[in-house]
Coordinates of C-alpha atoms and ligand atoms in Angstrom, one line a residue:
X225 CA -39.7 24.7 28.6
X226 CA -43.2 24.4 28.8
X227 CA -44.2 20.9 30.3
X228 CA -46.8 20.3 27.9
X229 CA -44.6 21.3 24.7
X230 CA -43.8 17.5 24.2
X231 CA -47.6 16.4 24.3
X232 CA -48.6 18.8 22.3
X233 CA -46.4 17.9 19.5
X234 CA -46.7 14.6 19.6
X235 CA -50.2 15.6 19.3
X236 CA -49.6 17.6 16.1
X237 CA -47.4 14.5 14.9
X238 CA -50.3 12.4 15.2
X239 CA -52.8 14.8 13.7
X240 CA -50.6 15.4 10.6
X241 CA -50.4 11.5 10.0
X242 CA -54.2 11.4 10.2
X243 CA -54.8 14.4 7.6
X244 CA -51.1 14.0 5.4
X245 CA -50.4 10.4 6.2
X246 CA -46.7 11.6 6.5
X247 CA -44.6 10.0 9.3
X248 CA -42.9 12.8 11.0
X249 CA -39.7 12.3 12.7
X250 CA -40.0 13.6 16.7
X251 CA -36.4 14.6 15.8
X252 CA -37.3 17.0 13.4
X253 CA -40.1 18.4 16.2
X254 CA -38.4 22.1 16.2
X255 CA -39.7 22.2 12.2
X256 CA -43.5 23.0 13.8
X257 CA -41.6 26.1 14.9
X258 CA -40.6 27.8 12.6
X259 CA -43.5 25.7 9.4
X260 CA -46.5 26.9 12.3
X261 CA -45.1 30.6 12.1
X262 CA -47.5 32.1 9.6
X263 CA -50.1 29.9 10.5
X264 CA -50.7 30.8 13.8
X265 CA -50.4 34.5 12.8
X266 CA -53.4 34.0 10.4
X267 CA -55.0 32.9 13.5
X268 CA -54.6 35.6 16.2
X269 CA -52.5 32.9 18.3
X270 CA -48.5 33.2 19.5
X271 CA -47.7 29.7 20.6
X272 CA -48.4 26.3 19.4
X273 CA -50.1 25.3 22.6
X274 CA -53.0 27.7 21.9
X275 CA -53.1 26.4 18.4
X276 CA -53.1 22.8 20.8
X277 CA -55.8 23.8 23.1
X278 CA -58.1 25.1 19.9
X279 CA -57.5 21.4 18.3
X280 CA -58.3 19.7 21.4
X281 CA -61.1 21.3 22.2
X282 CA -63.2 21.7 19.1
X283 CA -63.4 19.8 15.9
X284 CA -62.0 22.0 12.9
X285 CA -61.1 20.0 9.8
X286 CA -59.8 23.0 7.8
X287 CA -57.4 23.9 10.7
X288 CA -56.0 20.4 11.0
X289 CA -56.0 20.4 7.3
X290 CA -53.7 23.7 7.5
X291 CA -51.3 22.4 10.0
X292 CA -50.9 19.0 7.5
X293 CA -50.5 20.9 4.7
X294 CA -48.0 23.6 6.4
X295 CA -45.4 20.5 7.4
X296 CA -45.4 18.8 3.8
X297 CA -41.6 19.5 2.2
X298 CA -42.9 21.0 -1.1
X299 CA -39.0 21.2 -2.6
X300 CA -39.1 20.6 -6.1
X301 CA -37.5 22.0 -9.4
X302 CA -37.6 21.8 -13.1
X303 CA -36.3 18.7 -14.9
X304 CA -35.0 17.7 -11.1
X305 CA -32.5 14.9 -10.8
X306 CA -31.7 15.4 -14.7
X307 CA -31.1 12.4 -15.6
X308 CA -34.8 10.5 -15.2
X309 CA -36.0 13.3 -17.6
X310 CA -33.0 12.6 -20.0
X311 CA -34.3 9.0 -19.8
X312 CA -37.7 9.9 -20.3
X313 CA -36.5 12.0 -23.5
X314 CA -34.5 9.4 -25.4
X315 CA -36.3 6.6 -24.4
X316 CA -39.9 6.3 -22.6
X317 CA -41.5 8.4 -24.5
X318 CA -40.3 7.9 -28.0
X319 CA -41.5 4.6 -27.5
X320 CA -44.9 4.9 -25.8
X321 CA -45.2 8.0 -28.6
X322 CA -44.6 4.7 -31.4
X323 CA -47.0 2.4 -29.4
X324 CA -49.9 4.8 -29.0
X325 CA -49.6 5.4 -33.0
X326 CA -53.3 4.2 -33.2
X327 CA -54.8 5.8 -30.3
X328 CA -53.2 8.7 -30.8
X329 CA -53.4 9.5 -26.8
X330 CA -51.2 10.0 -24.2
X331 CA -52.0 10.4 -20.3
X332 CA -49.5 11.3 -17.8
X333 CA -49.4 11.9 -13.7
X334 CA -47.0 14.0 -12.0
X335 CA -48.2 12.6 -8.4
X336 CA -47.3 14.6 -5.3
X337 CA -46.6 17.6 -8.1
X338 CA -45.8 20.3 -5.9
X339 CA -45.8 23.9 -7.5
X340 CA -45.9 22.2 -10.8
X341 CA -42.1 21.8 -12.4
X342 CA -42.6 18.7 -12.5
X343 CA -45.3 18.4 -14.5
X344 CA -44.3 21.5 -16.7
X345 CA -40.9 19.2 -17.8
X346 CA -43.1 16.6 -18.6
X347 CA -45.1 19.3 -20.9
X348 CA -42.0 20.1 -22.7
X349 CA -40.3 17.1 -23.2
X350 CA -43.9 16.4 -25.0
X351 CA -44.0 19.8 -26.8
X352 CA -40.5 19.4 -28.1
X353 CA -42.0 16.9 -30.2
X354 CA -45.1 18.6 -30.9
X355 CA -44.2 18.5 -34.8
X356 CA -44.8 14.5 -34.4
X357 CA -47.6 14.9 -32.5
X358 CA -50.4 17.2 -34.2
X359 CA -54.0 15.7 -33.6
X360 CA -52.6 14.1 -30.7
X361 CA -54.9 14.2 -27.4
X362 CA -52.2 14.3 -24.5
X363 CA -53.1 15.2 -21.1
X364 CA -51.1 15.5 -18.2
X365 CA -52.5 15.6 -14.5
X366 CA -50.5 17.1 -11.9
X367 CA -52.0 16.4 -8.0
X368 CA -50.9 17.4 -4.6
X369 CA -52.3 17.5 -0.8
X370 CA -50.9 20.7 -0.8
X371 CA -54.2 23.4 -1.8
X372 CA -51.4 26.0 -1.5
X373 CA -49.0 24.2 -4.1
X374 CA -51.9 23.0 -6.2
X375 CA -52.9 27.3 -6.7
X376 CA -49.2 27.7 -7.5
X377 CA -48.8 25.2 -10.0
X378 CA -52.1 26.5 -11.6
X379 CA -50.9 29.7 -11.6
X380 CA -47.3 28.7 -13.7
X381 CA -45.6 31.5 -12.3
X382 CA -42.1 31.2 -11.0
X383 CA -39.7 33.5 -9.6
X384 CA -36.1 33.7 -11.2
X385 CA -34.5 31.8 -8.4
X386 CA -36.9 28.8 -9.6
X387 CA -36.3 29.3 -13.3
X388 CA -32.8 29.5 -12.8
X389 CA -32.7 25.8 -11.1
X390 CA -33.0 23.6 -14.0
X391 CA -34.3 25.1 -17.5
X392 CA -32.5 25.8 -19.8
X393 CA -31.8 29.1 -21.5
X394 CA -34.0 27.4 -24.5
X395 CA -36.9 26.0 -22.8
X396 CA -37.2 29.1 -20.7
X397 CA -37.4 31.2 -24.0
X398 CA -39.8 29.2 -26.3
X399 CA -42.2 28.0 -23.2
X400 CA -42.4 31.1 -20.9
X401 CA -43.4 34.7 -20.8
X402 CA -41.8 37.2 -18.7
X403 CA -44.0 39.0 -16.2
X404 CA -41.8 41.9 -14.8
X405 CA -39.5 39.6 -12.2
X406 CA -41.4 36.6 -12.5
X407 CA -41.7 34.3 -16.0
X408 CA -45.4 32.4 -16.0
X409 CA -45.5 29.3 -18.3
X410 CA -46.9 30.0 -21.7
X411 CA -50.3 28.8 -22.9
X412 CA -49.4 25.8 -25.2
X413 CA -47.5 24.7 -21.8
X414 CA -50.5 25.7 -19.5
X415 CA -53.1 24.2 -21.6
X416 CA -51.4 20.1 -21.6
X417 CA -51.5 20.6 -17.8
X418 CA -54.5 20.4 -15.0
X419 CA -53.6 20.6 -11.7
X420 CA -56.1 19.4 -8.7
X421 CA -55.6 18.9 -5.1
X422 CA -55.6 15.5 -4.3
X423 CA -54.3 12.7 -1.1
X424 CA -52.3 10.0 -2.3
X425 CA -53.0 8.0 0.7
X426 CA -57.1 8.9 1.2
X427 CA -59.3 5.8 1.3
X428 CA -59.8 7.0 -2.5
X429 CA -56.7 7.6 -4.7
X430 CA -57.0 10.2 -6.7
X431 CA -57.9 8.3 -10.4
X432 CA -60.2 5.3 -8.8
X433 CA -62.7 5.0 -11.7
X434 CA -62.4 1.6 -13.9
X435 CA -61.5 3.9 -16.8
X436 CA -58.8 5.9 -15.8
X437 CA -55.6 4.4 -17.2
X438 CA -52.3 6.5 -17.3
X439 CA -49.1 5.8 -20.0
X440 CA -46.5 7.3 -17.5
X441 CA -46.9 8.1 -13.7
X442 CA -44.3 10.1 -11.6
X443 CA -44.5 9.4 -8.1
X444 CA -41.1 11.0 -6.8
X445 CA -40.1 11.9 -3.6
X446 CA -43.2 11.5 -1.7
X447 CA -43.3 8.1 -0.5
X448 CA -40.4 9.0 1.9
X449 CA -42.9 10.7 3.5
X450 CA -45.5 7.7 4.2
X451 CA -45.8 4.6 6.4
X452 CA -44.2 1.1 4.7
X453 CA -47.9 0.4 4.8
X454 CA -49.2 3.1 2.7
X455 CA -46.4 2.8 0.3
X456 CA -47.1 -0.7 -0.1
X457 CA -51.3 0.3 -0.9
X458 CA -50.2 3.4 -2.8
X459 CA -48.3 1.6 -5.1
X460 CA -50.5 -1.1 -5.6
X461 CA -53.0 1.1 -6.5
X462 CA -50.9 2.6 -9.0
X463 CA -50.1 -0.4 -10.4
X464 CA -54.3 -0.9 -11.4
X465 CA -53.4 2.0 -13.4
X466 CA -50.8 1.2 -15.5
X467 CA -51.0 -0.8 -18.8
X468 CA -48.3 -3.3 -19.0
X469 CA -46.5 -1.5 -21.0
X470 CA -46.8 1.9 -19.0
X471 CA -44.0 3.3 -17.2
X472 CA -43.3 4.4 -13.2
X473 CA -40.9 6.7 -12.2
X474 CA -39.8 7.2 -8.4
X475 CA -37.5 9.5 -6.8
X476 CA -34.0 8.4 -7.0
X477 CA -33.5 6.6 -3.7
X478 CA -36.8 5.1 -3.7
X479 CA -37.9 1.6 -4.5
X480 CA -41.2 -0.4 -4.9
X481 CA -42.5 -1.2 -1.3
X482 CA -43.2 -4.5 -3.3
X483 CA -40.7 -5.2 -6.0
X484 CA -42.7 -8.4 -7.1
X485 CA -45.3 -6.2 -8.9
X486 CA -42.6 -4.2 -11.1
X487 CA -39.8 -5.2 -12.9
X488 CA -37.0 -2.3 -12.8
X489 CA -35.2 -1.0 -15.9
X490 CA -32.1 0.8 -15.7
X491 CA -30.8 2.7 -18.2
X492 CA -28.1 6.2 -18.1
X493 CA -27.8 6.4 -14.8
X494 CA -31.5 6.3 -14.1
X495 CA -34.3 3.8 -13.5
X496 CA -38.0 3.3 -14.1
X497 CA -40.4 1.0 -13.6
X498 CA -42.5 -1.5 -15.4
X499 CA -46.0 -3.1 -14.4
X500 CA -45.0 -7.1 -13.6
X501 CA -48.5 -9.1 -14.6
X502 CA -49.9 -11.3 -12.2
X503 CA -49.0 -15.1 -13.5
Ligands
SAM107 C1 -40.7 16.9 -2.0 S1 -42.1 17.3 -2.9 C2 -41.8 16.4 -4.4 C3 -42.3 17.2 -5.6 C4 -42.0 16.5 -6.9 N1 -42.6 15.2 -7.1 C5 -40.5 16.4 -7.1 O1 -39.9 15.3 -7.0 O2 -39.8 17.4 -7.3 C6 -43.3 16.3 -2.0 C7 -44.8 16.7 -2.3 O3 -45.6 15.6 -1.8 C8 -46.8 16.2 -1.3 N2 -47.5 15.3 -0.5 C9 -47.2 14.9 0.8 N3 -48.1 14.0 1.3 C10 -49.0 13.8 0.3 C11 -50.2 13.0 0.2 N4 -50.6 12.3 1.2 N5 -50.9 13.1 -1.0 C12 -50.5 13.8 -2.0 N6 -49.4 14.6 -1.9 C13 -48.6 14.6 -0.8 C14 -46.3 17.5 -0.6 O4 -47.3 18.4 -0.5 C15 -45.2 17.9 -1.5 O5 -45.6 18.9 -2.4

């Protein structure tokens, strides 16, 4: 083994947490491997500690940037996990839908959106009750690190391995069109949905202006990925942009880094959670 391997991914460990703010497990050290394959193809190099020795010796944000964005987990899928969706169906958004009656506006986040399913099942839960919702101005906002994820998302184009993992037979008919082997979301979908890259843990988060409010914010399975410490400043910045009545949904074995700002509601199997005001 080469003596320096070890130094050199610790040093890629700590250069990921700088650019990604992800925590990575030395454990899971053999993932640079095979994640740093293409990488350092793009790059004329053969072995990590070249891709080291170019790091160390030169200052190259959109290389460091690559490497961070090359070890994020970018698994995701359509309605994933089922049952938050199902909640968000017969519940959440039936009744933010009867309290924004007078507004007649809805704003949503898929955070940490990944190629975009996410944010597409939001978009046709919404649509399935477009008859209820004509003149309505919805929005939903889908943001990643990922630049690579963020153009795929945009795109809306899926292969059928990724159609086949959650949609149903239904949705895929009235919301997609099919492109030879590959389905791409159709333009009522496309057009609720902007996609932009975006760090959750960047000394800005990504909606920081006094305006920006949001009904309903996903933030699911990401914060696995981040410090205690982060988690604790992400969500209290997400918290600044809920309404007490707006809604947070995390990944199914995640919790509030600080449960005294939220109040948890379980229902079906699933949870979300709501704002808790400051007394
Ligand atoms: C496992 S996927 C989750 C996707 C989706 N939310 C879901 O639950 O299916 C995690 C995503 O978080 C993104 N991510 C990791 N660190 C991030 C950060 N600091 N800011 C924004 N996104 C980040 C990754 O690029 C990846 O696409």
């Amino acid at each position: 083994m080469d003596p320096n391997a070890s130094a050199d991914l610790s040093f890629l460990r700590k250069l990921v947490f700088g650019v990604s703010q992800n925590v990575l497990d030395p454990a899971q050290d053999y993932l640079f491997e095979s994640r740093l394959t293409g990488l350092l193809r793009n790059y004329g190099m053969t072995r990590i500690g070249e891709l080291v020795l170019h790091l160390r010796a030169r200052n190259d944000p959109v290389l460091e940037r690559a490497v961070a964005e090359a070890m994020t987990i970018n698994e995701t899928s359509f309605f994933r996990d089922r049952r938050p969706f199902e909640l968000l169906r017969t519940e959440v958004l039936p009744r933010l839908i009867e309290s924004r009656r007078s507004s007649r506006s809805l704003r949503l986040w898929s955070a940490a959106c990944s190629t975009g399913q996410e944010a597409y099942s939001l978009a046709m839960l919404i649509l399935d009750r477009a008859a209820t919702l004509v003149g309505w101005n919805i929005r939903i906002e889908g943001t990643d690190i990922s630049s690579e994820v963020i153009a795929r998302a945009q795109a809306g184009m899926y292969q059928r391995a990724e159609i086949e993992r959650g949609l149903t037979g239904c949705h895929l008919i009235r919301y997609f069109d099919r492109e030879g082997e590959a389905w791409t979301v159709n333009p009522e979908l496309r057009s609720l949905c902007n996609f932009r890259q975006a760090n959750l843990c960047g000394p800005r988060m990504p909606f920081s202006r006094a305006v920006d409010r949001f009904d309903l914010i996903l933030l699911r399975n990401v914060m696995l990925y981040f410090s205690q410490e982060h988690r604790r400043a992400l969500l209290a910045g997400i918290h600044r942009l809920l309404p007490p009545d707006g809604v947070l949904v995390l990944g199914a074995s995640e919790q509030p880094a600080d449960p005294s700002l939220w109040t948890p509601v379980l229902s079906g199997g699933a949870c979300y959670f709501k704002p808790r005001q400051p007394s």
